[in-house]
Coordinates of C-alpha atoms and ligand atoms in Angstrom, one line a residue:
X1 CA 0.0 0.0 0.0
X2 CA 1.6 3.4 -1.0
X3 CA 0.7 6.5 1.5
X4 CA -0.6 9.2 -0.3
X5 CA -2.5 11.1 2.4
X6 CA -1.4 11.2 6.1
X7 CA -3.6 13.3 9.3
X8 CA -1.7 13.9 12.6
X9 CA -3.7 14.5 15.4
X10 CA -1.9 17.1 17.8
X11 CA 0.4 20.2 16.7
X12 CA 2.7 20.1 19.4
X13 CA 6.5 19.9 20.1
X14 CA 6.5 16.3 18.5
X15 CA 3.6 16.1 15.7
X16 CA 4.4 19.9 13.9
X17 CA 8.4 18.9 13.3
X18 CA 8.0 15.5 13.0
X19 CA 5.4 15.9 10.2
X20 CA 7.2 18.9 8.6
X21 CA 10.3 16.9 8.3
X22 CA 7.9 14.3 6.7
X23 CA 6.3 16.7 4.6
X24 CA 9.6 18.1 3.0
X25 CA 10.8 14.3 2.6
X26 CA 8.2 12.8 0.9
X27 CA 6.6 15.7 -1.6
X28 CA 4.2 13.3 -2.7
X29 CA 1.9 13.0 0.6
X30 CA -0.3 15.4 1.2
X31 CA 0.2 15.7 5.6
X32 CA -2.3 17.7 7.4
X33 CA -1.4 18.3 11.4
X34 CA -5.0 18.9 12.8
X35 CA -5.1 20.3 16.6
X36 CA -7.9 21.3 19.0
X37 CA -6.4 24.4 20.1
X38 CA -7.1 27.4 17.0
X39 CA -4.3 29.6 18.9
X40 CA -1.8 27.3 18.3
X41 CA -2.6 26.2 14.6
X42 CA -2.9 29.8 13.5
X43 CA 0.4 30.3 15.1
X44 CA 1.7 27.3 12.5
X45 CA -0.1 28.7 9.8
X46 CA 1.6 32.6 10.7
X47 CA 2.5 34.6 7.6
X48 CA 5.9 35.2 9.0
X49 CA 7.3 31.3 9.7
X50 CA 9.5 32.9 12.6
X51 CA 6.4 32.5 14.6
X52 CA 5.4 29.4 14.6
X53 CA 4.8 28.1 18.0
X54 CA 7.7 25.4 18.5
X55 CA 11.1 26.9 18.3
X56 CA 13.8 24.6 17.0
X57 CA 16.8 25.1 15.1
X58 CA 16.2 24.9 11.4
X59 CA 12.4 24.3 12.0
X60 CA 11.0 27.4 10.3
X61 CA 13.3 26.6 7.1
X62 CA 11.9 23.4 6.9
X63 CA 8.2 24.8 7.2
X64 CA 8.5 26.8 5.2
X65 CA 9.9 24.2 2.0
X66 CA 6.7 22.5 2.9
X67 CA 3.6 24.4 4.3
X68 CA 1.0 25.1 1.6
X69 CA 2.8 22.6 -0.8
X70 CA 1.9 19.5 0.5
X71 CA 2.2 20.2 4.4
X72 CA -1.0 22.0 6.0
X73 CA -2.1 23.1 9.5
X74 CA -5.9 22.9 10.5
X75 CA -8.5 22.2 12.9
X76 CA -11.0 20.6 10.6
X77 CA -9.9 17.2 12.8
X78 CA -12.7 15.0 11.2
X79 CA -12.1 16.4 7.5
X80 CA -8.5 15.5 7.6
X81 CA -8.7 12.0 9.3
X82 CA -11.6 11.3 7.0
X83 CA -9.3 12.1 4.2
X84 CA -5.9 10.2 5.4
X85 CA -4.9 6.6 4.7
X86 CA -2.5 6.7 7.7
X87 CA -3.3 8.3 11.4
X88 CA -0.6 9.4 13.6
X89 CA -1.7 10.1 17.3
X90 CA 0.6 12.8 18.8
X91 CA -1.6 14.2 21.4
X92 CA -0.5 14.4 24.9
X93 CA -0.2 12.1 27.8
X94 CA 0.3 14.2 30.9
X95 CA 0.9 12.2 34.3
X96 CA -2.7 11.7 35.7
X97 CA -3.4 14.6 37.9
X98 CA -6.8 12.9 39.8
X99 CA -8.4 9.5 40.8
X100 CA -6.5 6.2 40.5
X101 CA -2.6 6.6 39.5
X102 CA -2.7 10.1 40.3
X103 CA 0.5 12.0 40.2
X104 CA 2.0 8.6 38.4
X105 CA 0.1 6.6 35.7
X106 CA -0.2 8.4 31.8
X107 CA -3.0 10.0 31.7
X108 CA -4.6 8.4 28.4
X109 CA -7.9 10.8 28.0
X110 CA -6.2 13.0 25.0
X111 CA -5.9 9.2 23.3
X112 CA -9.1 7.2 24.0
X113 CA -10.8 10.9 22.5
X114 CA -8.7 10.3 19.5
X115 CA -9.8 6.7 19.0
X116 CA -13.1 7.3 19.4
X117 CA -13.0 10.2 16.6
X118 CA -11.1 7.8 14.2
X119 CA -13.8 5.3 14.7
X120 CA -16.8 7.3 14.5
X121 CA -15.2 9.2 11.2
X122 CA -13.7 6.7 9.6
X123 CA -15.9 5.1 6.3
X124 CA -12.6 3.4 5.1
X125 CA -9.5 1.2 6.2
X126 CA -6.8 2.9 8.3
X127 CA -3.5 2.6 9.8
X128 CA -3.4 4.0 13.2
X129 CA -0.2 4.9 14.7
X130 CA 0.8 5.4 18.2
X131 CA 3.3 8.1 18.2
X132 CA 2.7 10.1 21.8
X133 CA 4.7 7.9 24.2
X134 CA 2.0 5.3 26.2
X135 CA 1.7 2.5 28.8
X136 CA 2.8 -0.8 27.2
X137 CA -0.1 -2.3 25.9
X138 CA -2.2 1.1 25.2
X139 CA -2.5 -0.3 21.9
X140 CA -5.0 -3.2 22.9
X141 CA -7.5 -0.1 24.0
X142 CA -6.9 1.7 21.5
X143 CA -7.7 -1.5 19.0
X144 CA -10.5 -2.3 21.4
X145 CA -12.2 1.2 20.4
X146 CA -11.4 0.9 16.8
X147 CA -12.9 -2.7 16.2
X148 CA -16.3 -1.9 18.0
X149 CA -17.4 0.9 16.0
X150 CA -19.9 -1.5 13.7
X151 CA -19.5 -0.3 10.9
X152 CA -17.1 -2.8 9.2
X153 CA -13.9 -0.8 8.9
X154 CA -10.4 -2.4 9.3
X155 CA -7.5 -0.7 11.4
X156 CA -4.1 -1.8 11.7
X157 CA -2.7 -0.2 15.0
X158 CA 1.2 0.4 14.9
X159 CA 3.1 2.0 17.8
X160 CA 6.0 4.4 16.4
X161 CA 7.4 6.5 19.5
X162 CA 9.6 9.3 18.6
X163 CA 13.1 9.4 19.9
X164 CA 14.0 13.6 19.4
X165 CA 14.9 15.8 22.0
X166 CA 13.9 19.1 22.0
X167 CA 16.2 21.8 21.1
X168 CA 17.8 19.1 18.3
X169 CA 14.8 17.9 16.4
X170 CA 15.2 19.2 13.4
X171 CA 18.6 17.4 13.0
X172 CA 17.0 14.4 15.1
X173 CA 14.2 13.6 12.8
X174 CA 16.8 13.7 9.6
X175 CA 19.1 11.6 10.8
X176 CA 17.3 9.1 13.3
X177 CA 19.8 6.6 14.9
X178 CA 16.7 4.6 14.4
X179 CA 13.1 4.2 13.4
X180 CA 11.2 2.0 15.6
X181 CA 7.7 0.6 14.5
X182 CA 6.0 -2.0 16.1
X183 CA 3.2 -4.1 14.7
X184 CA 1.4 -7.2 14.5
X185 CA 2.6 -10.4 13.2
X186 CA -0.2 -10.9 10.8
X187 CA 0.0 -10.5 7.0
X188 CA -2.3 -7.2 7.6
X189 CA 0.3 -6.1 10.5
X190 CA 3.0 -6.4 8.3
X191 CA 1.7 -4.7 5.5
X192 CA 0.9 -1.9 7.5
X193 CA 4.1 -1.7 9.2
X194 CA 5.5 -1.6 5.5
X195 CA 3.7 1.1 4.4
X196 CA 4.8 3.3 7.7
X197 CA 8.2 1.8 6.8
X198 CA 8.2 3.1 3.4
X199 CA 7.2 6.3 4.2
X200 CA 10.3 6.8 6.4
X201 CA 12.5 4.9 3.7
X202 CA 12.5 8.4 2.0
X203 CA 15.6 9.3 3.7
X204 CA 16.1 6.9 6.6
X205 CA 18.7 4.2 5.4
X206 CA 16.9 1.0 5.8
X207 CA 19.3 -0.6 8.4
X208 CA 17.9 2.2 10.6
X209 CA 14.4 0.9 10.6
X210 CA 13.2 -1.1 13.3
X211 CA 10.7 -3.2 13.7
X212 CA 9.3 -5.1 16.9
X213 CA 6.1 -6.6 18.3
X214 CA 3.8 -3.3 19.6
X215 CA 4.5 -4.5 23.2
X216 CA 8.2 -4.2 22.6
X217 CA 7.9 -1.0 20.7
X218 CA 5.6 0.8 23.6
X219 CA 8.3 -0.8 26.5
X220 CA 11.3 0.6 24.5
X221 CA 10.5 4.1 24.6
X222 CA 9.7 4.5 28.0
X223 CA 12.7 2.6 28.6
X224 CA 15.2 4.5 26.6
X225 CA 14.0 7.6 28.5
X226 CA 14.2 6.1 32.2
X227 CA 17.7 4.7 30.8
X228 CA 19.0 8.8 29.9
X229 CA 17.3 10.3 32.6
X230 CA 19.2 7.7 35.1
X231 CA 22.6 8.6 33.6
X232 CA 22.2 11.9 34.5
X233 CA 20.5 11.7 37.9
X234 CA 23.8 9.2 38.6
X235 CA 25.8 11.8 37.6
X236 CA 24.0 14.4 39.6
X237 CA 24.5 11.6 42.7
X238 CA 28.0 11.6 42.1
X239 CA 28.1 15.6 42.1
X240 CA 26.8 16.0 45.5
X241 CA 30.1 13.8 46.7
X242 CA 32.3 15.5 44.0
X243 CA 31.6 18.6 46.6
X244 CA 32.2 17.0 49.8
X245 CA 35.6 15.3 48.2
X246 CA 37.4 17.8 46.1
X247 CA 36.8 15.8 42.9
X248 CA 36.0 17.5 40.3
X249 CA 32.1 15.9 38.6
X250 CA 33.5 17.4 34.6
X251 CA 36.9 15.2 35.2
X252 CA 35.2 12.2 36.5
X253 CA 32.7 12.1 33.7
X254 CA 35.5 12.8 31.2
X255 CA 37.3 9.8 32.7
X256 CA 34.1 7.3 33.1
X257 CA 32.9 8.5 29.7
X258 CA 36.4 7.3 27.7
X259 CA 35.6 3.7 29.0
X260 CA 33.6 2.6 24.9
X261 CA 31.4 0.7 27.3
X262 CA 30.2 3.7 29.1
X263 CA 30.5 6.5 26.9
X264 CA 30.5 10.4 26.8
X265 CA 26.9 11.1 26.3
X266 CA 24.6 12.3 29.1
X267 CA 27.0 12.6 31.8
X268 CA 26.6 16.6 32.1
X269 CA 25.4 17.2 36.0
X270 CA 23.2 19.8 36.2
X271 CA 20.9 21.3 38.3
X272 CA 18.6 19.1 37.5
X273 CA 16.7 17.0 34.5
X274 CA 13.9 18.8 33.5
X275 CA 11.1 18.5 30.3
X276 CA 8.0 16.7 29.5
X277 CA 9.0 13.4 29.3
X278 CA 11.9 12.0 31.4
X279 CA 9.6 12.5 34.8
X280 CA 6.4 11.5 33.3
X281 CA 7.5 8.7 31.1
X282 CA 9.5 7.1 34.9
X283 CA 6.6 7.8 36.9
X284 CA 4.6 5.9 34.3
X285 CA 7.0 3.0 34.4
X286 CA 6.9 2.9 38.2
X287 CA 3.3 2.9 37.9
X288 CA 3.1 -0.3 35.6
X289 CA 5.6 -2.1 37.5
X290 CA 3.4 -1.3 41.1
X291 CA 0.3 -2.5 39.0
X292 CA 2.1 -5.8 38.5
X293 CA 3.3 -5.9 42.2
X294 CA 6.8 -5.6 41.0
X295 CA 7.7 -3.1 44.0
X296 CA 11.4 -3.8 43.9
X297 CA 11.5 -2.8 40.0
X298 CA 9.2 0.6 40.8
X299 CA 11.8 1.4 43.4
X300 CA 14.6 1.1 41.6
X301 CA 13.2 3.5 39.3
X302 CA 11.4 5.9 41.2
X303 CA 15.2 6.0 42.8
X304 CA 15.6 8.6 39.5
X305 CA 13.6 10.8 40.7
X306 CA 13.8 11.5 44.1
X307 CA 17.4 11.8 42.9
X308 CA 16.4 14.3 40.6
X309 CA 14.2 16.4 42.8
X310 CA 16.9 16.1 45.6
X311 CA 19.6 17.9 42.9
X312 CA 17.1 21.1 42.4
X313 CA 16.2 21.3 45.7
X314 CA 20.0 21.1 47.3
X315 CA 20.6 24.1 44.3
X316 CA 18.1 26.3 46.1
X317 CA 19.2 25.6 49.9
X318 CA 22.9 26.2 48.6
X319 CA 22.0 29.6 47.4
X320 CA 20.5 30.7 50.6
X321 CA 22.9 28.9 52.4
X322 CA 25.7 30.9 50.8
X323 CA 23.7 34.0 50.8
X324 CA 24.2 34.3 55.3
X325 CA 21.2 32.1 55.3
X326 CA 18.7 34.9 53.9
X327 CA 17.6 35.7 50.5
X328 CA 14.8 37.9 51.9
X329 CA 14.0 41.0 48.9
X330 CA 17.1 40.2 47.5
X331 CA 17.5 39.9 43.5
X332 CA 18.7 36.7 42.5
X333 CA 19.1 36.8 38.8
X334 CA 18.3 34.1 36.9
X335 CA 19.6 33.2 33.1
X336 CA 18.0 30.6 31.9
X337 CA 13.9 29.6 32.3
X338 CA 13.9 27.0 29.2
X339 CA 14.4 23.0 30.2
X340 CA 17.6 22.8 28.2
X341 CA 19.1 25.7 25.7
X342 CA 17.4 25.8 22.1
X343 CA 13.8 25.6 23.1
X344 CA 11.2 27.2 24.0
X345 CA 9.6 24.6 26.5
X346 CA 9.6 25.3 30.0
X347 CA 7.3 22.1 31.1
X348 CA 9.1 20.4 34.3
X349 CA 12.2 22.8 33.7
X350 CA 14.8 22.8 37.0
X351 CA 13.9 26.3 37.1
X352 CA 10.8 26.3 38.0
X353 CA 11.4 24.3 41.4
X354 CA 14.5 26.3 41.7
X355 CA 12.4 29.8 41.9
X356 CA 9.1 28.2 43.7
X357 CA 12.2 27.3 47.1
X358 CA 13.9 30.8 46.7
X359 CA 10.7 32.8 46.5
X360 CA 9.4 31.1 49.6
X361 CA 12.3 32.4 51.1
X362 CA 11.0 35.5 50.1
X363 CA 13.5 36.6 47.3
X364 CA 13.0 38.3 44.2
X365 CA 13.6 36.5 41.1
X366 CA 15.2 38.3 38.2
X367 CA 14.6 36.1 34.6
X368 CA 16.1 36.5 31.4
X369 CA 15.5 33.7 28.8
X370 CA 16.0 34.3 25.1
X371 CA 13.0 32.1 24.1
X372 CA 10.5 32.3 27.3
X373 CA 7.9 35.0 27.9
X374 CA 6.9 36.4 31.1
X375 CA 3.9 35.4 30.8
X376 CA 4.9 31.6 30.5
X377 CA 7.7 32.1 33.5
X378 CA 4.1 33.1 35.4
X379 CA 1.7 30.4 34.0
X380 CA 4.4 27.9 35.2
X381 CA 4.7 29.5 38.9
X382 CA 1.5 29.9 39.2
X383 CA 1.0 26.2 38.3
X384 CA 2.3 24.7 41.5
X385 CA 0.2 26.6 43.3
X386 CA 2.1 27.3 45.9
X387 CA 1.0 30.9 46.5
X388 CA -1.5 33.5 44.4
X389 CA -0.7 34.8 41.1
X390 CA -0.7 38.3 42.1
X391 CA 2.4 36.9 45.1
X392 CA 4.2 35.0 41.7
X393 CA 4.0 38.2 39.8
X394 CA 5.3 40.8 42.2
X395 CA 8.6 37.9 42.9
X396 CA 9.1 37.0 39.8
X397 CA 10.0 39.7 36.9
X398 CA 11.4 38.9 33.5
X399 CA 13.8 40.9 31.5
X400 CA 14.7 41.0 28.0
X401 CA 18.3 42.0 28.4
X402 CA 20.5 39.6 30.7
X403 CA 22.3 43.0 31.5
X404 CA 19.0 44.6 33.4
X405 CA 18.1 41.1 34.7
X406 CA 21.4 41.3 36.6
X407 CA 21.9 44.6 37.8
X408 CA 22.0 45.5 41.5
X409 CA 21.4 41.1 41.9
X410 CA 23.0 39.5 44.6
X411 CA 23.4 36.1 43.0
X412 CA 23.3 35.2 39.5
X413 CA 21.4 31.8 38.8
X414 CA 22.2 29.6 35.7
X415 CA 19.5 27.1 34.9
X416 CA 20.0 26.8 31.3
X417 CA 22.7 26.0 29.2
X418 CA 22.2 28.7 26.2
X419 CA 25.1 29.2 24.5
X420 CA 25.1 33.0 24.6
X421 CA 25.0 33.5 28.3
X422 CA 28.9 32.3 27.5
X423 CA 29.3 35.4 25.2
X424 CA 28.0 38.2 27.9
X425 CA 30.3 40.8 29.4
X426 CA 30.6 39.2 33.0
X427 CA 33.2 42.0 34.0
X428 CA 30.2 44.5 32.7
X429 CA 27.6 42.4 34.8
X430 CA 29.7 42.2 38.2
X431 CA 30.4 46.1 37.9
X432 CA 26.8 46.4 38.6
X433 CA 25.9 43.9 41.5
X434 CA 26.0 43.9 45.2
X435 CA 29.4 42.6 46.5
X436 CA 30.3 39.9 47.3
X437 CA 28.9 38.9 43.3
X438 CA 27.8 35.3 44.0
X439 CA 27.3 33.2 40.8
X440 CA 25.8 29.6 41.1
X441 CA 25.9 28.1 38.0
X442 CA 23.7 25.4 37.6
X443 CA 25.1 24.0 34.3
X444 CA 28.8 24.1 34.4
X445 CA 29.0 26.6 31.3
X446 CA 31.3 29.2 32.6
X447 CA 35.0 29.3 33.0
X448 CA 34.9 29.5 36.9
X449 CA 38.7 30.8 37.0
X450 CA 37.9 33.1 34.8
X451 CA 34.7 34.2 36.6
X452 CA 37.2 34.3 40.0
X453 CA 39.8 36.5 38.4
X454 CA 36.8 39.3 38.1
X455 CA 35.9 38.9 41.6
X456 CA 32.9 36.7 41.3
X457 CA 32.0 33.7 44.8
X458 CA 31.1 31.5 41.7
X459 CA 30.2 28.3 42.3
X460 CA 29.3 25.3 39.8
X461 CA 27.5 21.8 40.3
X462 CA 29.9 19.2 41.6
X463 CA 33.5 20.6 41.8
X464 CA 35.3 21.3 45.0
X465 CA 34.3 22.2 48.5
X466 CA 31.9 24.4 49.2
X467 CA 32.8 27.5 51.3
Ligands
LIG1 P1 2.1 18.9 23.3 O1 1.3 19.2 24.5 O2 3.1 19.9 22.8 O3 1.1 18.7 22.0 C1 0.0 17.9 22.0 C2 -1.1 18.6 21.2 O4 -2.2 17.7 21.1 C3 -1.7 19.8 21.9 O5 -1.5 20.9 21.0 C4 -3.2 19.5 22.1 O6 -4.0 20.6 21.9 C5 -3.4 18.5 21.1 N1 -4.6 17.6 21.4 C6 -4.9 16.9 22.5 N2 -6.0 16.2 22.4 C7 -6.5 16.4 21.1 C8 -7.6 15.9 20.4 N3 -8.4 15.1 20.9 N4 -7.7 16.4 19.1 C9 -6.8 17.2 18.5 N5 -5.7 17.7 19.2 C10 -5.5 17.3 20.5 O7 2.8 17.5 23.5 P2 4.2 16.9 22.8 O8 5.3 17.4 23.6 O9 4.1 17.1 21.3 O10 4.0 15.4 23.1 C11 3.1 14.6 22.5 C12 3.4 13.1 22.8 O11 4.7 12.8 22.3 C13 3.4 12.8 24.3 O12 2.9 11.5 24.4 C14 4.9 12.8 24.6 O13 5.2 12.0 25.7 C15 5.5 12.3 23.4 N6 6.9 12.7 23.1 C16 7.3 14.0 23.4 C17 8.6 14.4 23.1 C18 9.1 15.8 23.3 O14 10.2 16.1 23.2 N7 8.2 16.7 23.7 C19 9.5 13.5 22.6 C20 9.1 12.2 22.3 C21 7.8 11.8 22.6
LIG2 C1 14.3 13.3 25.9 C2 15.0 12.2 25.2 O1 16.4 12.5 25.0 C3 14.4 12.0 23.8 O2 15.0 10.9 23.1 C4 12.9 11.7 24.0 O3 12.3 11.6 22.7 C5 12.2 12.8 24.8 O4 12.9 13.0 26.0 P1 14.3 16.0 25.8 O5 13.6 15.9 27.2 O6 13.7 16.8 24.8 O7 14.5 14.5 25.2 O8 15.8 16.5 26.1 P2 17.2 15.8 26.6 O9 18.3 16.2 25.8 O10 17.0 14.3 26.8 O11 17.3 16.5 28.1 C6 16.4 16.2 29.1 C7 16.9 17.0 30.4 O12 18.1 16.4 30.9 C8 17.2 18.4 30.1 O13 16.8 19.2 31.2 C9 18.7 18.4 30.1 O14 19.3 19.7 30.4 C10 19.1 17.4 31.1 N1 20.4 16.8 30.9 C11 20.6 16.1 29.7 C12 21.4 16.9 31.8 O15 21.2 17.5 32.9 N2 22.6 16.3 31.6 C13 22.9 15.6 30.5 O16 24.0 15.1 30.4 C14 21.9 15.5 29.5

């Protein structure tokens, strides 16, 4: 079967560039992106591409070789799945935030809507592919809602989780270390998986495509992202004794990383993991291995993050620690509100914690992020509702020059890696603070002996003592 026509439900970080880069691939299909939400699709279908809602190096080029050629954003969701041959899901599946599994299990609402519209549109055979990250065995429901429609249409359920990280997905989604698709073992299964296969053959060598029983497909995402986000929450663990010690985390990592059986990746400490999926996708994982009574397997995990919340929290106490033990109405600066550098997401960023522990100690937070609006940095505080919005607002002000962020601050804060904050006039920015000039930098980016020949206290995560 040759693909002609694909829908994807859900316009978000995953379904716009992993459709665009579809789109300018394969010039033949036609791929529609339908979403709910009109703000955000009119935001994808801007005059000016700059503004498209997801930014991502290289995005808006490849947009714009695509949109109104054979790529299009709309909200007409049963038009375009009526039209499509093949149906990727790409909605999201937030941790459960009520009833049973709360604060744990995927919450699979966003899907089960989905399957219900493909089934009640639907007047001919589809493929239907998983592409948000589920539960293993999601796709039984999912086929369960699909074959009970009654009206005599076939659908072939593949699961085909995306791998990208933010902030790299344009480059991600050209050059996949793999593909992974997971189907049935029927002649139908495999066609289907064939055709998804196919599409992807376009530019993805075929040694690169993958293909496994759904079961084994679902499993492996979640398990590639509790695998990453337990490098760097061991890293973070050895950090905290990197301190106490007088080793220094960067040189341990270089020398653990050399070893071809370890490797260099993902061995940065930092303040923190943060983003949508390393948190949810573990506590989903914990979830599923509780619901089998597996309670040494869910602790092992969960191990991850408690890890991971102990690192942001520990960054917090240290910087009132440092500061005599009170950060009452004093400016801490921070640079950085975005998860990692080269996105605009903020969800589950370091950050966020970081300024909810500070402000209860009553200081006043000082943002600058290239990519992150105040209004966001205020939607996100205002989120944990730990105090009213009117309290977040007058604590935490953003700036749109790191220079104003920073003046007259006690402390600078880095919480995110961008690579210009390494370009800024740091002799400039201590002129104009409160001595001592503390800087805590939460991802090891500056050069801390040059940052102590100005005259900065600066501190970094995991080398030497503290004072
Ligand atoms: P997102 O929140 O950015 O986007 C999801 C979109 O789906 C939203 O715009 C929402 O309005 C839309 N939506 C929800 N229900 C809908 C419905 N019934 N009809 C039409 N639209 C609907 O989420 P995301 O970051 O793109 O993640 C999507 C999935 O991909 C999640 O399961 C996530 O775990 C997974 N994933 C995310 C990443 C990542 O880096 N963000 C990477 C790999 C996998
Ligand atoms: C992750 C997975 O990498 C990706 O394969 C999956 O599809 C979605 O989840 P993402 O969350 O976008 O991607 O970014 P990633 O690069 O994995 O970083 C996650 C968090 O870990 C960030 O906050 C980052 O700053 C932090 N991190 C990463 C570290 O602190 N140290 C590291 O060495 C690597």
């Amino acid at each position: 079967m040759k693909i002609t026509k694909i829908c994807c439900i859900g316009a978000g970080y995953v379904g716009g560039p992993t459709m665009a880069v579809i789109a300018q691939k394969c010039p033949d299909i036609k791929v529609t992106v339908v979403d709910l939400n009109e703000k955000r699709i009119a935001a994808w279908n801007d005059a000016n591409v700059e503004n498209i809602p997801v930014y991502e190096p290289g995005l808006a080029d490849v947009v714009a070789s695509a949109r109104g050629r054979n790529l299009f954003f709309s909200t007409e969701v049963d038009k375009a799945i009526d039209e499509a041959q093949l149906i990727f899901i790409s909605v999201n599946t937030p941790t459960k935030t009520y009833g049973s599994g709360k604060g744990m299990a995927a919450d699979l609402k966003y899907i089960e809507l989905c399957a219900r519209q493909i089934a009640r549109v639907s007047k001919d055979d589809k493929i239907v592919v998983e592409k948000s990250t589920l539960p293993v065995r999601t796709a039984e429901a999912v086929k369960s809602i699909l074959d009970n429609t009654g009206n005599g249409v076939q659908f072939q359920i593949l699961s085909n989780p995306e791998f990208l990280a933010e902030g790299t997905a344009v480059q991600d989604l050209l050059a996949p270390d793999r593909v992974l698709i997971g189907g049935d073992n029927t002649p139908e299964g495999q066609k289907a998986i064939q055709a998804l296969a196919d599409v992807y053959g376009q530019w993805v060598p075929k040694e690169r495509i993958l293909t496994t029983n759904v079961w084994s497909s679902e499993l492996s995402k979640l398990t590639a992202n509790a695998f990453l986000a337990q490098r760097v929450s061991s890293i973070n663990a050895l950090s905290e004794l990197c301190e106490k010690t007088g080793a220094d985390v960067n040189e341990v990592a270089k020398a653990i990383g050399m070893d071809s059986r370890i490797g260099p990746k993902f061995l940065k400490a930092s303040v923190g993991f943060g983003g949508s999926c390393f948190q949810k996708d573990i506590l989903n994982m914990v979830y599923i291995a509780k619901s089998f009574g597996l309670n040494e397997v869910a602790d092992y995990w969960e191990q991850v993050i408690i890890m991971n919340d102990h690192q942001k929290r520990r960054f917090a106490r240290n910087i009132v620690q440092t500061l005599y033990n009170t950060v009452a109405d004093k400016k801490i600066a921070f640079l950085g509100w975005a998860f990692k550098k080269d996105t605009n997401d903020t969800r589950e960023s370091a950050a966020i914690y970081v300024a909810d522990d500070l402000i209860n100690e009553q200081a006043n937070i000082a943002i600058y992020d290239p990519k992150v609006s105040s209004q966001q940095v205020l939607s996100d505080l205002d989120y944990l509702d730990s105090r009213t919005h009117e309290a977040n607002e007058k604590r935490a002000v953003s700036y749109d020059d790191p220079y104003k962020a920073c003046h007259n601050a006690h402390a600078v804060a880095i919480l995110t890696e961008w690579d210009e904050f390494t370009q800024l006039d740091w002799q400039r920015i201590y002129d104009n603070m409160q001595k001592p000039a503390f800087v805590f930098d939460g991802r090891n980016l500056l050069d801390g002996k040059r940052m102590a020949e100005i005259g900065f206290k600066y501190q970094s995560i995991g080398s030497g003592p503290r004072c």
